[in-house]
């Protein structure tokens, strides 16, 4: 135990201006969304800026969030 507070991780889903979706993980959702909106996020959201945050789910650690992100990205657009 390090004595540091645990950081909550989030899996988030953004609807981009082209109508497609972008999923990612972060431990600071507000800052990450602001980075996407400012054109300083992922390459995809620099080309297609976010329109709105559709959903976010909290996880206790990065590993669980990354596993959920992988599972989400395996789904078809319809699912």
XYZ file of C-alpha atoms in Angstrom:
79
model
C 0.000 0.000 0.000
C 1.478 3.320 -1.063
C -0.841 5.583 0.892
C -1.852 7.376 -2.308
C -5.560 7.524 -3.147
C -6.684 5.136 -5.844
C -7.540 6.741 -9.163
C -10.769 5.752 -10.812
C -10.484 4.876 -14.495
C -13.211 5.554 -17.033
C -14.179 3.958 -20.303
C -15.845 6.678 -22.362
C -17.707 6.838 -25.647
C -17.799 10.013 -27.752
C -19.988 10.762 -30.748
C -17.894 12.629 -33.312
C -19.126 15.226 -35.782
C -19.011 12.697 -38.626
C -21.559 10.525 -36.779
C -19.005 7.847 -35.842
C -17.999 6.881 -32.327
C -14.693 7.037 -30.480
C -13.955 5.011 -27.340
C -11.071 5.469 -24.942
C -9.974 5.177 -21.325
C -8.701 7.811 -18.925
C -8.252 8.561 -15.248
C -9.309 12.217 -15.756
C -12.449 12.305 -17.879
C -12.941 16.084 -17.847
C -9.375 16.815 -18.949
C -9.396 14.087 -21.587
C -12.655 15.276 -23.147
C -11.358 18.861 -23.116
C -8.215 17.664 -24.923
C -10.318 15.943 -27.590
C -12.493 19.071 -27.988
C -9.404 21.308 -28.279
C -7.906 19.142 -31.029
C -5.167 17.800 -28.761
C -6.580 14.329 -28.170
C -6.337 11.258 -30.338
C -5.558 11.541 -34.043
C -9.108 10.457 -34.887
C -10.748 13.197 -32.815
C -8.353 15.785 -34.222
C -9.788 14.970 -37.662
C -13.359 14.477 -36.425
C -13.942 16.564 -33.272
C -16.322 15.339 -30.596
C -19.939 16.369 -30.715
C -20.934 14.956 -27.325
C -20.016 12.475 -24.627
C -22.419 9.555 -24.934
C -21.437 7.442 -21.948
C -18.801 6.658 -19.365
C -18.315 3.727 -17.035
C -16.044 3.767 -13.968
C -13.502 1.037 -13.198
C -11.258 0.543 -10.186
C -8.091 0.076 -12.199
C -6.555 0.673 -15.609
C -6.479 -3.008 -16.498
C -10.229 -3.461 -16.060
C -10.920 -0.298 -18.088
C -8.602 -1.461 -20.886
C -10.275 -4.886 -21.005
C -13.712 -3.251 -21.257
C -12.446 -0.920 -24.010
C -11.143 -3.907 -25.974
C -14.477 -5.717 -25.597
C -16.381 -2.607 -26.708
C -14.206 -2.200 -29.790
C -14.947 -5.808 -30.815
C -18.658 -4.983 -31.197
C -20.143 -3.985 -34.516
C -21.555 -0.470 -34.927
C -25.077 -1.885 -34.712
C -24.373 -3.625 -31.406
